[in-house]
mmCIF file of C-alpha atoms in Angstrom:
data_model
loop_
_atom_site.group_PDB
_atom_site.id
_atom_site.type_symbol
_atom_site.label_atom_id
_atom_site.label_comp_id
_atom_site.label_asym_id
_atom_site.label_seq_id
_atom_site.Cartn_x
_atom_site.Cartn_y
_atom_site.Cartn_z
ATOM 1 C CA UNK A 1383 59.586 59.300 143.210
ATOM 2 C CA UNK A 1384 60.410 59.963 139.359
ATOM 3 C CA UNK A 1385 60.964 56.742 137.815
ATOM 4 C CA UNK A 1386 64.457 55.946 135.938
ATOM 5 C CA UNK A 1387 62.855 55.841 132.700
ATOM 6 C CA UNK A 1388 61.039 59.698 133.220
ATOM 7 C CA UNK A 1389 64.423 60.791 133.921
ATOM 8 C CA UNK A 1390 66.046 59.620 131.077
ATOM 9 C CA UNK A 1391 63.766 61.148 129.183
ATOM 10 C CA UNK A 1392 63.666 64.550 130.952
ATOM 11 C CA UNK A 1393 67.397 64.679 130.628
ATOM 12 C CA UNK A 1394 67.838 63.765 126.559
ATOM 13 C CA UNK A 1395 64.868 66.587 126.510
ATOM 14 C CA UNK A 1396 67.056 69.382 128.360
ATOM 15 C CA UNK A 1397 69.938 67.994 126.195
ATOM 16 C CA UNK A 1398 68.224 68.862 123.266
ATOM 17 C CA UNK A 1399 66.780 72.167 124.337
ATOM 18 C CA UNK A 1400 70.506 73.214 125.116
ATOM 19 C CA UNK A 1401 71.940 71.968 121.621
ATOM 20 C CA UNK A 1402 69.269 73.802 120.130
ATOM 21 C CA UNK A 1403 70.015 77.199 122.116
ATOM 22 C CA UNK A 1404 73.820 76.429 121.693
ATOM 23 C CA UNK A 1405 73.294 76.328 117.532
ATOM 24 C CA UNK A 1406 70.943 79.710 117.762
ATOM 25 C CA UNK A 1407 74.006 81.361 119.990
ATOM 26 C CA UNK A 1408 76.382 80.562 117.443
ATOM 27 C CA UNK A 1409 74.053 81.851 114.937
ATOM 28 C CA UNK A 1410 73.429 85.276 116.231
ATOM 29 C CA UNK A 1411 77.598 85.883 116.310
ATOM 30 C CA UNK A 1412 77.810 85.244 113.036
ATOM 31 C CA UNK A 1413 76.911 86.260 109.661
ATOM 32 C CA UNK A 1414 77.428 84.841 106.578
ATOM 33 C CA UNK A 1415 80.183 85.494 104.689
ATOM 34 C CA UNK A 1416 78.106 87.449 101.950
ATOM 35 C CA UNK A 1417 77.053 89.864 104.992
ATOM 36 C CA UNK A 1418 80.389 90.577 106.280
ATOM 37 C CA UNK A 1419 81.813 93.893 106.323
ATOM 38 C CA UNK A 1420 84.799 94.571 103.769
ATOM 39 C CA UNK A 1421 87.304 96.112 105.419
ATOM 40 C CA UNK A 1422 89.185 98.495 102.915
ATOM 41 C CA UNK A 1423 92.443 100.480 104.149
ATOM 42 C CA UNK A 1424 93.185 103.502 101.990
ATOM 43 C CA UNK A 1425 95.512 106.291 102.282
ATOM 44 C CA UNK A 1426 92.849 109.291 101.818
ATOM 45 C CA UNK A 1427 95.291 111.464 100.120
ATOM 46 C CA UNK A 1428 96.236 110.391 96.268
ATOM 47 C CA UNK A 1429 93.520 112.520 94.078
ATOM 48 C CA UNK A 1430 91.672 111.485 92.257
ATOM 49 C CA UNK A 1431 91.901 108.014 93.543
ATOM 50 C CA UNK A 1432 90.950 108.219 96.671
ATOM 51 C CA UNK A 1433 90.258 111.305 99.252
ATOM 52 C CA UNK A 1434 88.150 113.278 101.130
ATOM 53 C CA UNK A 1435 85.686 115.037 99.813
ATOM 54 C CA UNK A 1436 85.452 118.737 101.150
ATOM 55 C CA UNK A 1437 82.030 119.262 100.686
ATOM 56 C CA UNK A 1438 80.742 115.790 101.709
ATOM 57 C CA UNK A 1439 83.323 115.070 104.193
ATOM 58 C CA UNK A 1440 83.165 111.467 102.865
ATOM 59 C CA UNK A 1441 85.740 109.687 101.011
ATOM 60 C CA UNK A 1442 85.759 109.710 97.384
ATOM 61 C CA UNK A 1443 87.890 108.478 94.208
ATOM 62 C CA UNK A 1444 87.947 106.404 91.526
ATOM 63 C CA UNK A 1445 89.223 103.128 93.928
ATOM 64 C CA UNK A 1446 86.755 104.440 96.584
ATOM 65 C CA UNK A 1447 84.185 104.022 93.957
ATOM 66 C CA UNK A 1448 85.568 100.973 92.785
ATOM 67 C CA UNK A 1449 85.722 99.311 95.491
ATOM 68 C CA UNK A 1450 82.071 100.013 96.920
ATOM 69 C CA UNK A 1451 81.024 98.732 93.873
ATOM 70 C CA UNK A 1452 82.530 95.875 94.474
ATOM 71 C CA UNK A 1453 81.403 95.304 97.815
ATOM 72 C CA UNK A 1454 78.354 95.631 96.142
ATOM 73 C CA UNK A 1455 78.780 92.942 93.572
ATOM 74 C CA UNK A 1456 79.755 91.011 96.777
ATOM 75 C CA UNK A 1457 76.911 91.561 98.694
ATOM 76 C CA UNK A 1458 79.140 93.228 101.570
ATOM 77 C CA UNK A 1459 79.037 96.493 102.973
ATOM 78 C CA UNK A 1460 82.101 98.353 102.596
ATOM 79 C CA UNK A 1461 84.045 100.011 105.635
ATOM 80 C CA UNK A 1462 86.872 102.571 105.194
ATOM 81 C CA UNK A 1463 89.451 103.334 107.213
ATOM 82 C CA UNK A 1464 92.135 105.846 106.316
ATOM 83 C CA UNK A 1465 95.787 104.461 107.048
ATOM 84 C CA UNK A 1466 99.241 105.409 106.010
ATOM 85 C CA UNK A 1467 100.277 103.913 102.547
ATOM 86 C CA UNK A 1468 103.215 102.765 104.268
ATOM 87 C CA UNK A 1469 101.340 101.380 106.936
ATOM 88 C CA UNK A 1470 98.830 99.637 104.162
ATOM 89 C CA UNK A 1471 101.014 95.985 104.129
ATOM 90 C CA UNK A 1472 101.278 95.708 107.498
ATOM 91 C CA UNK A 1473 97.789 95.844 108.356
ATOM 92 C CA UNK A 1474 96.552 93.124 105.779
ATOM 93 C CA UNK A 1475 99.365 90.904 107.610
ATOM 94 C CA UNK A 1476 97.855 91.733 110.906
ATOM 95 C CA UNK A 1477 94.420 91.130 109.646
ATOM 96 C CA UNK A 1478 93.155 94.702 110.909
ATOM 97 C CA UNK A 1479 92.012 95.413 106.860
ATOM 98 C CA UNK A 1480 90.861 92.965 104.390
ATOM 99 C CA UNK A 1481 91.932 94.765 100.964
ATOM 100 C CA UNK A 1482 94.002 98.339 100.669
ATOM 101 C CA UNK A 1483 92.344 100.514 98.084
ATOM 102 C CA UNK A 1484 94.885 103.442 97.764
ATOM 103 C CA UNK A 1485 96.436 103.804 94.010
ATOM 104 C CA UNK A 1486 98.879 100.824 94.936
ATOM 105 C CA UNK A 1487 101.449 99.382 92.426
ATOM 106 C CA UNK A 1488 101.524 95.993 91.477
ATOM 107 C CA UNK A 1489 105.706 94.861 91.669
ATOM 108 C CA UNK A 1490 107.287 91.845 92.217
ATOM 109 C CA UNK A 1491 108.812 92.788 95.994
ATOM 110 C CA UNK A 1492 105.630 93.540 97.118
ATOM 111 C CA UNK A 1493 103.656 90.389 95.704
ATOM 112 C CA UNK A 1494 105.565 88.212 97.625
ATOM 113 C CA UNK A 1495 104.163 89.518 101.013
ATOM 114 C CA UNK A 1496 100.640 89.720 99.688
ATOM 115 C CA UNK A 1497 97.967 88.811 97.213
ATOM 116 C CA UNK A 1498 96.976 91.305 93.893
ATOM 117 C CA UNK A 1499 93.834 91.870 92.380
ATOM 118 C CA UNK A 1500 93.332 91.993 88.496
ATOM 119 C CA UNK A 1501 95.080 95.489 87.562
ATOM 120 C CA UNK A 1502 92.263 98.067 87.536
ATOM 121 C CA UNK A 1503 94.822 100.992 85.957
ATOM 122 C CA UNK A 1504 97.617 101.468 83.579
ATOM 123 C CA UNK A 1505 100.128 104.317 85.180
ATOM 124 C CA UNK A 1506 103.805 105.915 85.098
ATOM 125 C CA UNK A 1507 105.768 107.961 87.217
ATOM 126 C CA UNK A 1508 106.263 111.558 86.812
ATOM 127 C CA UNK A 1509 108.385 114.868 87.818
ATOM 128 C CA UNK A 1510 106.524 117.979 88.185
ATOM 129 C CA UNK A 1511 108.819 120.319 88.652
ATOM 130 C CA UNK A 1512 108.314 124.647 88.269
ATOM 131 C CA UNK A 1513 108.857 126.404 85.552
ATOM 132 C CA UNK A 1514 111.677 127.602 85.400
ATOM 133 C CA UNK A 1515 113.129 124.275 85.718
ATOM 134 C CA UNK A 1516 114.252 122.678 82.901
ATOM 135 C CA UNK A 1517 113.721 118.774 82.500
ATOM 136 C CA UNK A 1518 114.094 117.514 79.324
ATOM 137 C CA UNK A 1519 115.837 113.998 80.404
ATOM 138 C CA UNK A 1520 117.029 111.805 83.389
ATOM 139 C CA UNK A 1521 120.442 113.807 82.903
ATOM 140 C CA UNK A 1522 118.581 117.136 83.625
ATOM 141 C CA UNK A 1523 117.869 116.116 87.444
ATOM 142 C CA UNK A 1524 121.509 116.013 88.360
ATOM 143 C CA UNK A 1525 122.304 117.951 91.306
ATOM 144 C CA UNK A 1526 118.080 118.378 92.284
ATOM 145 C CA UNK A 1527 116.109 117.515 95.233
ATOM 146 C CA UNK A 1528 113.334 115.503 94.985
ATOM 147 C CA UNK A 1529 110.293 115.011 96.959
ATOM 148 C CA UNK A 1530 108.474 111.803 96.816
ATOM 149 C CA UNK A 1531 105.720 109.933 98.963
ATOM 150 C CA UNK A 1532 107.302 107.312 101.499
ATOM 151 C CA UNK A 1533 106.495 103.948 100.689
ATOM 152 C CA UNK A 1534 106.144 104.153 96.838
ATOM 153 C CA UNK A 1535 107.795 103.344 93.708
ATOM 154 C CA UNK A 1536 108.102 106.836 93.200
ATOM 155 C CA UNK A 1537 110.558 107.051 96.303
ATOM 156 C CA UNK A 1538 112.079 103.980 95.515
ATOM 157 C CA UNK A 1539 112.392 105.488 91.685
ATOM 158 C CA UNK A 1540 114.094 109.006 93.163
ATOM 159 C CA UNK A 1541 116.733 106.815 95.470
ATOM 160 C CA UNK A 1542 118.291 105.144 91.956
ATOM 161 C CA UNK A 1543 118.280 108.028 89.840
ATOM 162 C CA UNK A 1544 121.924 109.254 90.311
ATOM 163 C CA UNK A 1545 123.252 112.549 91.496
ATOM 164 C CA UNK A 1546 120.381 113.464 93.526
ATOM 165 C CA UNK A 1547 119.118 114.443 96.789
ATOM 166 C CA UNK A 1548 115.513 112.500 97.898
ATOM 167 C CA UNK A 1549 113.326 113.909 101.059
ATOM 168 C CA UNK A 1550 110.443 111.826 101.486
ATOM 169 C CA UNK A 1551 106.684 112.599 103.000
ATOM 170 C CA UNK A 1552 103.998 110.681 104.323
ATOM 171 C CA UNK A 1553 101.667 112.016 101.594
ATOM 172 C CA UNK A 1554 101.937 113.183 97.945
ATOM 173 C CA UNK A 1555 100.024 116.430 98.870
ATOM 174 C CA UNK A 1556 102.754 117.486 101.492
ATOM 175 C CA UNK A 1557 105.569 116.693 98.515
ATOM 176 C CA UNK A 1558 103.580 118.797 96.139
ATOM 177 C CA UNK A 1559 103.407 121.595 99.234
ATOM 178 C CA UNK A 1560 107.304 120.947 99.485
ATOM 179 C CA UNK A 1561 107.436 121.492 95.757
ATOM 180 C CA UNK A 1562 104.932 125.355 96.027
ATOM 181 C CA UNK A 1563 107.043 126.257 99.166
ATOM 182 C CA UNK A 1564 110.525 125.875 97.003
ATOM 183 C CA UNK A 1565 111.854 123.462 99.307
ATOM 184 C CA UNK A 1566 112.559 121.382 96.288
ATOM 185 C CA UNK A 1567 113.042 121.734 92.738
ATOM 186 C CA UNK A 1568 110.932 118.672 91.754
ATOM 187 C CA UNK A 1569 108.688 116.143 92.691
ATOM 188 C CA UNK A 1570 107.881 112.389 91.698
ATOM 189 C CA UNK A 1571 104.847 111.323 91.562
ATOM 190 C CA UNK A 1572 102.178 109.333 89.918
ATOM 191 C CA UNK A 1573 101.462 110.729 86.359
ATOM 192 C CA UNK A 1574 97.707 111.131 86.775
ATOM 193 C CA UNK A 1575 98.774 112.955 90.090
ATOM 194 C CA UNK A 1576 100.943 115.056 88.550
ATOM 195 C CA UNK A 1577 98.379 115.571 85.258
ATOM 196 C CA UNK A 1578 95.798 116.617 87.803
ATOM 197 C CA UNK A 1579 97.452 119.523 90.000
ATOM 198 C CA UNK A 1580 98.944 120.844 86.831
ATOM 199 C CA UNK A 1581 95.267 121.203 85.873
ATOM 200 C CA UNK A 1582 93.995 122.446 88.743
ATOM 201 C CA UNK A 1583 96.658 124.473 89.932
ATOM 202 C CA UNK A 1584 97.938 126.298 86.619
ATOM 203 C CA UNK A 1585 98.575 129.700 88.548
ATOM 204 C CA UNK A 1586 101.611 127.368 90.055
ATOM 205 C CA UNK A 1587 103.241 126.977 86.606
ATOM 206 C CA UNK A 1588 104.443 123.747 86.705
ATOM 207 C CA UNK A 1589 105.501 121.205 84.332
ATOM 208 C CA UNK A 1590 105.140 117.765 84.208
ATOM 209 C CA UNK A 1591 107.857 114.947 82.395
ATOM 210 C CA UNK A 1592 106.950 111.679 81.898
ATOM 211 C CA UNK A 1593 109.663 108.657 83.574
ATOM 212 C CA UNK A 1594 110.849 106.808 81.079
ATOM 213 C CA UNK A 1595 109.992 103.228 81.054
ATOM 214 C CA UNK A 1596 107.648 103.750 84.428
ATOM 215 C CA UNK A 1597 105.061 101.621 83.289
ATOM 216 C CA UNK A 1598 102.886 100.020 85.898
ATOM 217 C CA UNK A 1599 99.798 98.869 86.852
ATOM 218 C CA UNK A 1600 97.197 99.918 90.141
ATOM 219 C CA UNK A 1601 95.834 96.590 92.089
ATOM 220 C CA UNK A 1602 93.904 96.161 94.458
ATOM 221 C CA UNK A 1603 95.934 94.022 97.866
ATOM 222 C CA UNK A 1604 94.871 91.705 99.845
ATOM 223 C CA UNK A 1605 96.129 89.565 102.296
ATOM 224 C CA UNK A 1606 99.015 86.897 101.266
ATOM 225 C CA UNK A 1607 96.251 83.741 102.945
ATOM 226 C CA UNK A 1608 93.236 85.244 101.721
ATOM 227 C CA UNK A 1609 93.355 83.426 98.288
ATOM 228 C CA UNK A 1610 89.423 83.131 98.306
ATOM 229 C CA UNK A 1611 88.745 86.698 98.627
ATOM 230 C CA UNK A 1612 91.154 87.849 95.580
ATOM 231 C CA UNK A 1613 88.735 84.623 93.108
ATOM 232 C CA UNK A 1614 85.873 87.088 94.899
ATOM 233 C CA UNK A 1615 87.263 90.592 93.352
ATOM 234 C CA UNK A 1616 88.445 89.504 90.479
ATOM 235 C CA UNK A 1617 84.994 87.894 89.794
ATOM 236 C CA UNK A 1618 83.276 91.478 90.290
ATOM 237 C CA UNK A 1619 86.295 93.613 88.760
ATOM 238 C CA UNK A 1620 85.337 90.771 85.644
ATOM 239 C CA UNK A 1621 81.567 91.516 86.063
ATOM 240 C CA UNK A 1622 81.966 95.169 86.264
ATOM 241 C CA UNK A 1623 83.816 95.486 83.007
ATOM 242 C CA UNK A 1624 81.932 93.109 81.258
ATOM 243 C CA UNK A 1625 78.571 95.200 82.038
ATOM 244 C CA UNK A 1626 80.431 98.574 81.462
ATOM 245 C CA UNK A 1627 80.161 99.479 84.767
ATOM 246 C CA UNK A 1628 83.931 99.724 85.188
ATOM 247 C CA UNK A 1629 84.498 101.560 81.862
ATOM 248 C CA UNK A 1630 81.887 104.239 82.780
ATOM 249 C CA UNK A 1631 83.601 104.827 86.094
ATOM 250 C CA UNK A 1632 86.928 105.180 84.516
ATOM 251 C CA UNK A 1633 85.876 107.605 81.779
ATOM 252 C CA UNK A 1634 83.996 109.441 84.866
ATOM 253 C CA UNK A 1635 87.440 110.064 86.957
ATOM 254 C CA UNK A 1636 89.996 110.469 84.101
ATOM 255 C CA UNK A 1637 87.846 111.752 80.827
ATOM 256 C CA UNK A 1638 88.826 108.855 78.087
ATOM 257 C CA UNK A 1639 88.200 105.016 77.890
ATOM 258 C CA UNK A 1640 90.337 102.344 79.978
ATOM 259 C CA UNK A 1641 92.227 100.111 78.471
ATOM 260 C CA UNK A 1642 91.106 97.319 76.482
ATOM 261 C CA UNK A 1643 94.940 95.279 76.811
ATOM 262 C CA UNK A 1644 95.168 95.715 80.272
ATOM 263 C CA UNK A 1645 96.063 91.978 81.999
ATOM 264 C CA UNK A 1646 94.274 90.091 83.647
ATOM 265 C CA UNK A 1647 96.846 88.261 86.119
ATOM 266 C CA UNK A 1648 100.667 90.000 86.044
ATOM 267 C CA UNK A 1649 103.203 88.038 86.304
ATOM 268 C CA UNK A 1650 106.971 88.554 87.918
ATOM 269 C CA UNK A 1651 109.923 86.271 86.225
#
């Protein structure tokens, strides 16, 4: 017969042995935070910010770049999924992405349902519009269609300018197709947008006029409770520039130097 006292110590032994297994369990489920995936939503089809590359078949961009070089200053893989811009918010409220990555404007409405990196790029808004066409002014769109990308501030830009007709798409390319077809007159856009298919597409003939007064700036979002991880990215965006890393990235994708004066926090009165 096993004595009281070898039984006590058998069981604080197994009790031991199954704190220690208990501890290991736990370990194995999780990492630390520094080897956590990044989850990045981005809306594959804003060039040159972010889309797929046709002869890689990956996704590419100047925030696609950013980003994974971010992650990198983070120690944390990076993991890309391609989601509707309008569809962008909603998932960092669900939780189902960490930070959208997709040419996304910093304004005031949409800072009070989530969080902002440092701005990363200084933009405007744009018409492209054929030539043929003749936009000189705000006045000169009277009695136009428009086509403009659902979800943006281009769309929500189109719907206030007076006297004219708006038909929205889920991406800027299909507007843009809209626009070659003829089923519009004009399109808004994002000026670098426009800059770039006016490049690459000069057999089109298009124009491009600047908005007036468009000025905005890029950010990266994240999600309203996730104050920790926007101190994390705007630690590496901070790191990147000051080691040139960022600069050299941004000359790579649009061919001149970013801005020195761009803020580091924007504020909304």
């Amino acid at each position: 017969m096993i004595s009281k006292k070898v039984k006590k110590l058998m069981l604080t032994g197994l009790a031991v042995v199954m704190t220690a297994a208990f501890v290991a369990g736990c370990g194995n489920d999780s990492k630390p935070a520094a080897q956590k995936k990044l989850v990045v939503g981005t809306n594959a089809t804003f060039v040159p910010f972010e889309f797929k590359n046709d002869k890689t078949s990956d996704y590419d961009g100047f925030d696609i770049e950013l980003i994974r070089a971010i992650g990198k200053k983070m120690n944390r893989d990076v993991e890309l999924k391609n989601v509707s811009f309008d569809a962008l918010i909603p998932a960092l409220t669900t939780k189902d992405i960490d930070v959208a990555a997709s040419g996304m404007t910093i304004t005031k409405a949409r800072s009070e349902k989530v969080l902002f990196s440092s701005p990363y790029y200084e933009n405007a808004l744009a018409i492209i519009y054929k030539d043929g066409t003749t936009i000189n002014s705000l006045e000169d769109l009277k009695g136009l269609t428009l086509a403009a990308q659902l979800g943006t501030t281009g769309a929500d830009l189109a719907h206030k300018t007076e006297g004219v007709t708006v038909k929205e798409f889920d991406h800027s390319n299909e507007a843009l197709l809209e626009l070659k077809n003829g089923g519009v007159q004009a399109a808004v856009i994002d000026l670098p947008i426009a800059q770039y298919y006016s490049t690459v597409h000069k057999d089109e003939n298009v124009k491009v006029f600047t908005y007036p007064n468009t000025k905005e700036y890029l950010g990266l979002a994240i999600g309203k409770d996730n104050k920790e991880l926007q101190t994390e990215i705007n630690k590496a965006i901070a790191d990147l520039k000051a080691s040139g890393e960022f600069n050299t990235l941004y000359k790579k994708w649009f061919n001149t130097d970013a801005p020195a004066d761009m803020p580091v926090v924007l504020e909304f009165k």
